[in-house]
Coordinates of C-alpha atoms and ligand atoms in Angstrom, one line a residue:
M23 CA 4.9 314.3 76.7
E24 CA 4.3 314.6 80.4
T25 CA 5.4 311.9 82.8
I26 CA 2.9 310.1 85.1
N27 CA 4.2 312.2 88.0
E28 CA 3.5 315.4 86.1
I29 CA 0.0 314.3 85.4
L30 CA -0.5 313.3 89.1
I31 CA 0.9 316.6 90.2
A32 CA -1.6 318.4 88.0
L33 CA -4.4 316.4 89.6
K34 CA -2.9 317.2 93.0
L35 CA -2.7 313.5 93.7
E36 CA 1.0 313.1 94.0
G37 CA 2.0 312.3 97.6
S38 CA -1.5 311.7 98.8
I39 CA -2.5 308.9 96.4
N40 CA -1.0 306.1 98.3
G41 CA -4.0 305.4 100.4
L42 CA -7.6 304.4 100.0
S43 CA -9.8 307.4 99.9
T44 CA -13.1 306.3 101.3
G45 CA -14.7 309.4 102.7
L46 CA -12.8 308.9 105.9
E47 CA -10.0 311.4 106.0
D48 CA -6.5 309.8 105.8
W49 CA -7.7 306.3 106.1
K50 CA -5.8 303.7 104.2
G51 CA -6.8 300.3 102.9
Q52 CA -5.3 297.5 105.0
G53 CA -5.5 294.7 102.4
P54 CA -2.8 293.6 99.9
S55 CA -1.1 296.1 97.7
L56 CA -2.4 296.6 94.1
S57 CA -0.1 297.9 91.4
S58 CA -1.5 299.7 88.4
Y59 CA 0.6 299.4 85.2
S60 CA -0.1 301.3 82.0
P61 CA -0.7 299.2 78.9
V62 CA 0.8 302.1 77.0
G63 CA 4.4 301.7 77.9
G64 CA 4.3 299.3 80.8
E65 CA 5.1 302.0 83.4
L66 CA 4.0 301.7 86.9
I67 CA 1.3 304.3 87.7
G68 CA 1.3 303.6 91.4
E69 CA 0.4 301.2 94.1
V70 CA -2.5 301.3 96.4
N71 CA -3.8 299.1 99.2
E72 CA -6.9 297.1 98.7
A73 CA -9.6 297.1 101.3
N74 CA -9.9 294.2 103.8
E75 CA -12.9 293.1 105.6
E76 CA -12.6 295.7 108.4
D77 CA -12.1 298.5 105.8
Y78 CA -15.3 297.3 104.0
E79 CA -17.3 297.6 107.1
K80 CA -16.0 301.1 107.8
V81 CA -16.8 302.3 104.3
I82 CA -20.3 301.0 104.4
A83 CA -20.9 302.5 107.9
T84 CA -19.5 305.9 106.8
A85 CA -21.7 305.9 103.7
Q86 CA -24.7 305.0 105.7
E87 CA -24.1 307.9 108.1
A88 CA -23.5 310.3 105.3
A89 CA -26.6 309.2 103.4
K90 CA -28.8 310.3 106.4
V91 CA -27.4 313.8 106.3
W92 CA -27.4 314.0 102.5
R93 CA -31.1 313.0 102.1
D94 CA -32.2 315.9 104.3
I95 CA -30.5 318.5 102.1
P96 CA -33.1 319.7 99.6
A97 CA -32.7 318.2 96.1
P98 CA -31.9 321.6 94.4
Q99 CA -29.2 322.2 97.0
R100 CA -27.7 318.8 96.3
G101 CA -27.9 319.8 92.6
E102 CA -25.8 322.9 93.4
I103 CA -23.1 320.7 94.9
V104 CA -23.2 318.5 91.8
R105 CA -22.9 321.6 89.7
Q106 CA -19.6 322.4 91.5
M107 CA -18.5 318.8 90.9
G108 CA -19.0 319.4 87.2
N109 CA -16.9 322.6 87.4
A110 CA -14.2 320.7 89.2
F111 CA -14.1 318.2 86.4
R112 CA -13.9 321.1 83.9
T113 CA -10.8 322.4 85.8
Y114 CA -9.1 319.0 85.8
K115 CA -10.4 317.8 82.4
E116 CA -7.0 317.7 80.8
P117 CA -4.9 315.9 83.4
L118 CA -7.8 313.5 84.2
G119 CA -8.3 312.7 80.6
K120 CA -4.6 312.0 80.3
L121 CA -4.6 309.8 83.3
V122 CA -7.5 307.8 81.9
S123 CA -5.6 307.4 78.6
L124 CA -2.5 306.3 80.3
E125 CA -4.1 303.9 82.7
M126 CA -6.7 302.4 80.4
G127 CA -4.9 302.9 77.0
K128 CA -7.6 304.8 75.1
S129 CA -6.7 307.6 72.8
L130 CA -6.3 311.1 74.4
Q131 CA -9.3 312.3 72.5
E132 CA -11.4 309.6 74.0
G133 CA -9.9 310.1 77.5
L134 CA -10.9 313.8 77.3
G135 CA -14.3 312.7 75.8
E136 CA -14.8 310.6 78.8
V137 CA -14.3 313.5 81.2
Q138 CA -16.6 315.6 79.0
E139 CA -19.2 312.9 79.5
M140 CA -18.8 313.4 83.2
I141 CA -19.2 317.1 82.9
D142 CA -22.3 316.6 80.8
I143 CA -24.0 314.2 83.3
C144 CA -23.3 316.7 86.1
D145 CA -25.2 319.4 84.1
F146 CA -28.0 316.9 83.5
A147 CA -28.1 316.0 87.2
V148 CA -28.3 319.7 88.2
G149 CA -31.4 320.2 86.1
L150 CA -32.8 316.9 87.3
S151 CA -32.5 318.0 90.9
R152 CA -35.4 320.3 90.3
Q153 CA -37.4 317.8 88.3
L154 CA -37.8 314.7 90.5
Y155 CA -41.4 314.7 89.6
G156 CA -44.1 312.4 90.9
L157 CA -47.7 312.2 89.5
S158 CA -50.9 313.1 91.3
M159 CA -54.1 311.1 90.7
H160 CA -57.8 311.6 91.4
S161 CA -58.9 309.5 94.3
E162 CA -62.1 307.5 94.0
R163 CA -63.1 308.8 97.5
P164 CA -64.4 312.3 98.2
S165 CA -62.0 314.8 99.8
H166 CA -59.1 312.5 99.4
R167 CA -55.8 313.4 97.7
M168 CA -53.6 310.9 96.0
L169 CA -50.1 311.4 94.8
E170 CA -46.8 309.7 94.4
Q171 CA -43.4 310.9 95.5
W172 CA -39.9 309.7 95.2
H173 CA -37.5 309.2 98.1
P174 CA -33.8 308.4 98.2
L175 CA -32.8 304.8 98.5
G176 CA -29.9 305.2 100.9
V177 CA -26.5 303.9 99.8
V178 CA -26.1 302.8 96.2
G179 CA -23.3 300.4 95.2
I180 CA -21.6 301.1 91.9
I181 CA -19.4 298.5 90.3
S182 CA -17.6 299.8 87.1
A183 CA -15.5 298.3 84.4
F184 CA -12.0 299.2 83.2
N185 CA -13.0 300.4 79.7
F186 CA -14.8 303.5 80.9
P187 CA -12.9 304.0 84.2
V188 CA -14.6 307.3 85.1
A189 CA -17.6 308.2 82.9
V190 CA -19.9 305.2 83.7
W191 CA -19.3 305.8 87.4
S192 CA -20.3 309.4 87.0
W193 CA -23.6 308.5 85.1
N194 CA -24.6 306.5 88.2
A195 CA -23.0 308.7 90.9
M196 CA -24.2 312.1 89.7
I197 CA -27.8 311.0 89.2
S198 CA -27.7 309.2 92.5
F199 CA -26.3 312.2 94.3
A200 CA -29.1 314.4 92.9
C201 CA -31.6 311.8 94.0
G202 CA -30.3 312.0 97.6
N203 CA -28.2 308.8 97.9
A204 CA -24.6 308.2 99.1
C205 CA -22.6 306.0 96.8
V206 CA -20.0 303.3 97.3
W207 CA -17.9 302.8 94.2
K208 CA -15.8 299.8 93.4
P209 CA -13.9 300.6 90.3
S210 CA -12.1 298.0 88.1
E211 CA -8.9 296.8 89.8
K212 CA -7.3 297.5 86.4
T213 CA -7.9 301.3 86.7
P214 CA -7.8 302.3 90.4
F215 CA -5.9 305.5 89.9
S216 CA -8.4 307.1 87.5
A217 CA -11.0 306.4 90.3
L218 CA -8.7 307.8 93.0
A219 CA -8.3 311.0 91.0
C220 CA -12.1 311.4 90.7
Q221 CA -12.6 310.6 94.3
K222 CA -10.1 313.2 95.4
I223 CA -11.8 315.9 93.2
I224 CA -15.3 315.0 94.6
K225 CA -14.1 314.9 98.2
N226 CA -12.8 318.4 97.9
V227 CA -16.1 319.7 96.7
L228 CA -18.0 317.9 99.5
K229 CA -15.5 319.3 102.0
E230 CA -15.9 322.9 100.7
N231 CA -19.6 322.5 101.1
K232 CA -19.3 321.1 104.6
V233 CA -21.3 318.0 103.8
P234 CA -20.1 314.6 104.9
E235 CA -17.4 313.3 102.5
G236 CA -18.8 309.8 102.9
V237 CA -21.5 310.8 100.4
S238 CA -19.0 309.6 97.9
C239 CA -17.0 306.5 99.0
L240 CA -14.5 304.5 97.1
I241 CA -13.5 300.9 97.8
I242 CA -10.7 299.3 96.0
G243 CA -10.4 295.6 95.7
Q244 CA -11.0 292.5 93.6
R245 CA -14.0 290.4 92.7
A246 CA -14.5 289.4 96.4
I247 CA -15.4 293.0 97.2
G248 CA -17.9 293.2 94.4
E249 CA -19.5 290.0 95.7
K250 CA -19.7 291.4 99.2
M251 CA -21.5 294.4 97.8
A252 CA -23.9 292.3 95.8
N253 CA -24.8 290.3 98.9
D254 CA -25.1 293.3 101.2
S255 CA -28.6 294.3 102.0
R256 CA -27.4 297.7 103.3
L257 CA -26.9 298.5 99.6
P258 CA -30.5 298.6 98.3
L259 CA -29.3 299.1 94.7
I260 CA -26.3 297.7 92.9
S261 CA -25.5 299.2 89.5
A262 CA -23.0 297.0 87.8
T263 CA -21.2 297.4 84.4
G264 CA -19.1 294.6 82.9
S265 CA -19.3 291.2 81.3
T266 CA -22.5 289.2 81.0
R267 CA -20.7 286.5 83.1
M268 CA -20.1 289.0 85.9
G269 CA -23.6 290.5 85.6
K270 CA -25.3 287.1 85.9
A271 CA -23.5 286.4 89.1
V272 CA -24.2 289.9 90.5
G273 CA -27.9 289.7 89.4
E274 CA -28.3 286.4 91.1
M275 CA -26.8 287.6 94.4
V276 CA -28.8 290.8 94.5
G277 CA -31.9 289.0 93.4
K278 CA -31.5 286.4 96.2
R279 CA -31.9 289.2 98.8
L280 CA -34.6 290.9 96.7
G281 CA -32.4 294.0 96.2
K282 CA -32.6 296.2 93.1
S283 CA -30.0 296.0 90.3
I284 CA -29.1 298.0 87.2
L285 CA -27.1 295.7 84.9
E286 CA -25.2 297.1 81.9
L287 CA -23.4 294.1 80.4
G288 CA -22.0 292.8 77.1
G289 CA -23.0 293.9 73.6
N290 CA -22.6 292.4 70.2
N291 CA -23.5 295.4 68.2
A292 CA -24.2 295.3 64.5
I293 CA -24.4 297.9 61.7
I294 CA -26.6 297.2 58.8
V295 CA -25.4 298.9 55.6
S296 CA -28.1 299.2 53.0
K297 CA -27.4 299.6 49.3
E298 CA -29.0 303.0 49.8
A299 CA -26.4 304.1 52.4
D300 CA -24.3 307.2 52.0
L301 CA -20.9 305.4 52.2
K302 CA -19.2 308.8 52.8
I303 CA -20.6 308.8 56.4
A304 CA -20.9 305.0 56.8
I305 CA -17.2 304.3 56.4
P306 CA -16.0 306.5 59.3
G307 CA -19.0 305.4 61.4
I308 CA -18.1 301.8 60.9
V309 CA -14.3 302.2 61.5
F310 CA -14.7 304.4 64.6
G311 CA -17.3 302.0 65.9
A312 CA -15.1 299.0 65.4
V313 CA -11.6 300.2 66.3
G314 CA -12.3 303.1 68.7
T315 CA -11.1 302.4 72.2
A316 CA -9.4 299.4 70.5
G317 CA -12.7 297.6 70.3
Q318 CA -13.2 297.7 74.1
R319 CA -16.5 299.6 74.4
C320 CA -19.6 297.7 75.2
T321 CA -21.0 299.6 72.2
T322 CA -18.2 298.6 69.8
T323 CA -19.4 297.6 66.4
R324 CA -18.6 293.9 66.2
R325 CA -20.7 292.8 63.1
L326 CA -21.3 294.5 59.8
I327 CA -24.3 293.2 57.8
V328 CA -23.9 294.5 54.3
H329 CA -26.3 294.4 51.3
E330 CA -24.9 292.0 48.7
D331 CA -25.0 294.6 45.9
I332 CA -22.4 296.8 47.7
Y333 CA -20.6 294.2 49.7
D334 CA -17.5 294.0 47.5
A335 CA -17.1 297.7 47.1
L336 CA -17.6 298.4 50.8
K337 CA -15.2 295.6 51.7
E338 CA -12.5 297.1 49.5
K339 CA -13.0 300.6 51.1
L340 CA -12.8 299.1 54.6
V341 CA -9.6 297.1 53.8
K342 CA -8.1 300.4 52.5
A343 CA -9.2 302.3 55.6
Y344 CA -7.9 299.6 58.0
G345 CA -4.6 299.7 56.1
Q346 CA -4.2 303.4 57.0
L347 CA -4.8 302.9 60.8
R348 CA -1.9 304.0 62.9
I349 CA -1.5 301.9 66.0
G350 CA 0.6 303.1 68.9
N351 CA 0.8 305.4 72.0
P352 CA -2.7 306.7 72.5
L353 CA -1.4 309.9 74.0
D354 CA 0.2 310.7 70.6
E355 CA -2.7 312.2 68.7
S356 CA -1.5 311.0 65.3
N357 CA -2.3 307.4 66.4
H358 CA -5.8 306.0 65.9
V359 CA -5.7 302.9 68.0
G360 CA -4.0 302.3 71.4
P361 CA -3.3 299.1 73.2
L362 CA -5.7 296.5 74.6
I363 CA -5.9 296.6 78.4
D364 CA -3.5 293.7 79.0
T365 CA -1.9 290.6 77.5
D366 CA -4.9 288.4 78.5
A367 CA -7.1 290.5 76.3
V368 CA -4.6 290.0 73.5
K369 CA -4.8 286.3 74.0
Q370 CA -8.6 286.4 73.7
F371 CA -8.2 288.5 70.5
E372 CA -5.9 285.9 69.0
A373 CA -8.1 283.0 70.2
A374 CA -11.2 284.5 68.7
I375 CA -9.5 285.1 65.3
E376 CA -8.2 281.5 65.3
E377 CA -11.7 280.2 66.2
A378 CA -13.3 282.3 63.5
Q379 CA -11.0 280.9 60.9
Y380 CA -11.6 277.4 62.1
Q381 CA -15.3 278.0 61.7
G382 CA -14.8 279.1 58.1
G383 CA -14.2 282.8 58.4
K384 CA -11.6 284.6 56.3
L385 CA -9.2 287.1 57.8
I386 CA -8.9 289.9 55.3
S387 CA -7.1 292.6 57.3
G388 CA -5.1 292.9 60.6
G389 CA -5.3 290.3 63.3
K390 CA -1.7 290.6 64.3
V391 CA 0.0 291.4 67.6
L392 CA 2.6 294.1 67.2
K393 CA 6.0 293.9 68.8
G394 CA 9.2 296.0 69.1
E395 CA 9.6 299.7 69.6
G396 CA 6.5 301.6 70.7
H397 CA 4.7 298.3 71.1
A398 CA 6.8 296.7 73.8
T399 CA 4.0 295.9 76.2
G400 CA 2.6 293.3 73.9
C401 CA -0.8 294.9 74.2
Y402 CA -1.0 296.4 70.7
V403 CA -2.8 294.6 67.9
T404 CA -3.9 295.5 64.3
P405 CA -7.7 295.6 64.2
A406 CA -9.1 292.5 62.4
L407 CA -11.6 292.3 59.5
I408 CA -13.1 288.9 59.0
E409 CA -15.5 287.7 56.4
A410 CA -18.0 285.5 58.2
S411 CA -21.4 284.0 58.1
S412 CA -24.0 284.6 60.8
S413 CA -24.3 280.9 61.5
M414 CA -20.7 280.9 62.9
S415 CA -21.1 280.6 66.7
I416 CA -18.1 282.9 67.3
T417 CA -20.0 285.8 65.8
K418 CA -22.6 285.5 68.6
Q419 CA -20.0 286.0 71.3
E420 CA -18.6 289.3 72.6
T421 CA -14.8 289.4 72.3
F422 CA -13.6 292.6 73.9
A423 CA -11.2 293.5 71.1
P424 CA -11.2 295.1 67.6
I425 CA -12.6 292.3 65.5
L426 CA -15.3 293.1 62.9
Y427 CA -17.2 290.3 61.2
L428 CA -18.5 291.1 57.7
M429 CA -21.7 289.4 56.5
K430 CA -23.9 289.7 53.5
Y431 CA -27.7 290.1 53.2
S432 CA -30.2 290.3 50.4
N433 CA -33.3 291.8 52.0
L434 CA -33.7 294.0 55.0
E435 CA -36.0 291.6 57.0
E436 CA -33.2 289.0 56.7
A437 CA -30.6 291.6 57.8
I438 CA -32.7 292.5 60.9
T439 CA -33.1 288.8 61.7
I440 CA -29.3 288.4 61.6
Q441 CA -28.8 291.5 63.7
N442 CA -31.2 290.3 66.4
D443 CA -30.1 286.7 66.4
V444 CA -27.5 287.0 69.2
P445 CA -27.9 286.7 72.9
Q446 CA -26.9 290.4 73.5
G447 CA -29.1 293.5 72.9
L448 CA -27.2 296.7 73.6
S449 CA -26.7 298.8 70.5
S450 CA -27.5 298.7 66.8
A451 CA -27.5 300.9 63.7
I452 CA -28.5 301.1 60.1
F453 CA -27.0 303.3 57.4
T454 CA -29.6 304.1 54.8
L455 CA -31.1 307.1 53.1
N456 CA -34.3 305.2 52.5
M457 CA -37.0 306.3 54.9
R458 CA -39.0 303.1 54.8
E459 CA -35.9 301.0 55.6
A460 CA -35.0 303.4 58.5
E461 CA -38.5 303.3 59.9
L462 CA -38.7 299.5 59.7
F463 CA -35.4 299.2 61.5
L464 CA -36.8 301.4 64.3
S465 CA -40.2 299.7 64.5
Q466 CA -41.3 296.9 66.8
K467 CA -40.3 294.5 64.0
G468 CA -36.9 296.1 63.8
S469 CA -33.9 296.2 66.1
D470 CA -34.4 294.5 69.5
C471 CA -31.7 296.5 71.2
G472 CA -31.8 299.2 73.8
I473 CA -30.1 301.6 71.4
A474 CA -31.1 301.9 67.7
N475 CA -29.4 304.5 65.5
V476 CA -29.9 305.7 61.9
N477 CA -26.9 307.0 60.0
I478 CA -24.8 306.9 63.1
G479 CA -22.5 304.1 64.4
T480 CA -23.3 301.9 67.4
S481 CA -21.0 303.7 69.9
G482 CA -20.8 307.2 71.3
A483 CA -24.2 307.6 72.8
E484 CA -25.1 310.9 74.4
I485 CA -25.8 311.1 78.1
G486 CA -29.3 312.6 77.6
G487 CA -30.8 309.3 76.6
A488 CA -31.3 306.2 78.8
F489 CA -28.3 303.9 78.2
G490 CA -28.5 300.1 78.4
G491 CA -29.8 297.1 76.5
E492 CA -32.0 294.0 76.5
K493 CA -31.5 290.3 76.7
E494 CA -28.0 289.3 78.1
T495 CA -27.1 293.0 78.2
G496 CA -29.1 292.9 81.4
G497 CA -32.0 295.3 80.9
G498 CA -30.8 298.1 83.1
R499 CA -30.9 301.8 82.1
E500 CA -28.4 304.4 83.3
S501 CA -27.7 308.1 82.5
G502 CA -30.4 310.3 81.0
S503 CA -34.2 310.3 80.3
D504 CA -36.0 308.9 83.3
A505 CA -33.3 306.4 84.3
W506 CA -33.2 308.4 87.7
K507 CA -36.3 306.5 88.8
A508 CA -34.2 303.4 89.5
Y509 CA -32.2 305.3 92.1
M510 CA -35.2 306.3 94.2
R511 CA -38.1 304.6 95.9
R512 CA -41.6 305.4 94.8
Q513 CA -44.2 306.1 97.4
T514 CA -48.0 306.3 96.8
C515 CA -49.6 308.6 99.3
T516 CA -53.3 309.0 99.9
S517 CA -54.5 311.6 102.4
N518 CA -58.1 312.0 103.7
W519 CA -59.2 315.5 104.6
S520 CA -62.9 314.6 105.0
T521 CA -64.8 314.0 108.2
E522 CA -65.7 310.4 107.2
L523 CA -63.7 307.3 106.6
P524 CA -64.9 305.9 103.3
L525 CA -63.2 302.7 102.2
A526 CA -61.9 302.1 98.7
Q527 CA -63.8 299.7 96.5
G528 CA -67.1 300.9 98.2
I529 CA -66.6 298.4 101.1
T530 CA -68.7 299.2 104.2
F531 CA -67.5 298.4 107.6
D532 CA -69.8 299.7 110.3
L533 CA -69.0 299.6 114.0
Ligands
UN1_602 C1 -19.4 301.3 77.8 O1 -18.6 300.9 76.9 O2 -19.5 300.7 78.9 O3 -21.9 305.0 74.0 C2 -20.1 302.7 77.8 C3 -20.7 304.9 74.2 C4 -20.2 305.6 75.4 C5 -20.4 304.8 76.6 C6 -19.9 303.4 76.5 N1 -20.9 306.9 75.6 O4 -20.0 304.4 73.4

């Protein structure tokens, strides 16, 4: 296996990484030093300086200047530059995917998948750059033309989480670039090097195209930097991904200054398994949804609502599947589950399992912290299966770890009620071959989530759809479909080419 240095060399980051890459050539952060350790084997990935107050001001000013140049470049030409960014991600897919795996702890397949998601959103944004359509309307006044058009917002602030260190930023940034905005990105302080790698790749493309590098700015720091961004009216839009607690704070700060926000927050996603499900596809869908990324996706399957007639059989199959899971170094492709991000996350995993048992749940598989060779960081756990009831309050909380609560239902309406009866509303799924059940689940009486799947698990959404959820998930939409509209401002234009000045609503005003 390659060492960290070899990966960084492949990314051409070695030697140049010890500085904050902000869009200002060779400028370094002047704040305290931040060390990034891998949860895989505890190795130090590198150290980087956080931004201080002065750095923050420089970054915002640089982005503002760059935004003025960028917005004047025709959208399809901006799209061409985004196309080149996609190609650069293709070139660096392997080392970047490995760095993501190493720094965040997800499996190599998922690290590579994350980079693929970045490539895909670049392709989407290229097409979008020729499709930023507005409508035209018929004016009620003669010889008047009415239309709406979309303009860039300026500088967009992106706050991203550790669990998708690069892909979620790219959903926002690539769409935002096509829309004509500059971006300031605050990545998670737990994964700064994955962000630095992306920034370096992007900067090179901007440089080659002779456009200001400040179109893509990075700012590394802790919560205080995120708060500064949320309160900063020079950032008309803040797109934030993370916990509901964080999102409520950001939403409040942005709301106070009447800014715009896109919030993509916690999920508590359930799969309903009907007695008419094809278990051959349901089992891998459930297991991948629950243990993929070690249960640290916002789309992770956290609750399983199973028809009583098949409950025992399904439970047996799941216990067997969980027993076969290999937990260890995520860069070793024979392992299914890597580490949690840090030992704090492990403590939360243990506390939730203890609480679930206290509330009457029964642990039927996993739930242990692994120690010893290959698991020395203390971040590796065996995914937990817990028999539970929907009335247990712990099942209504998002614990960012691989814990799956199993529950029984007797009719589909009841299952849908259980599925919706949580504060979060991100993703949901049903496994059934019964068309009436599937349609009820997708109807207005069905799932109340932003994502509703049939015969597919809750995680692994494609970039072409709008991504996000309702209730405490925050209501924002990112990525595909018409999510781009949130990154632009709409302008309604009415133009009079007559020789009169008729007023709307038939009002007369004679002088
Ligand atoms: C997240 O966990 O914040 O749908 C994003 C999925 C991925 C994205 C997850 N495409 O699971």
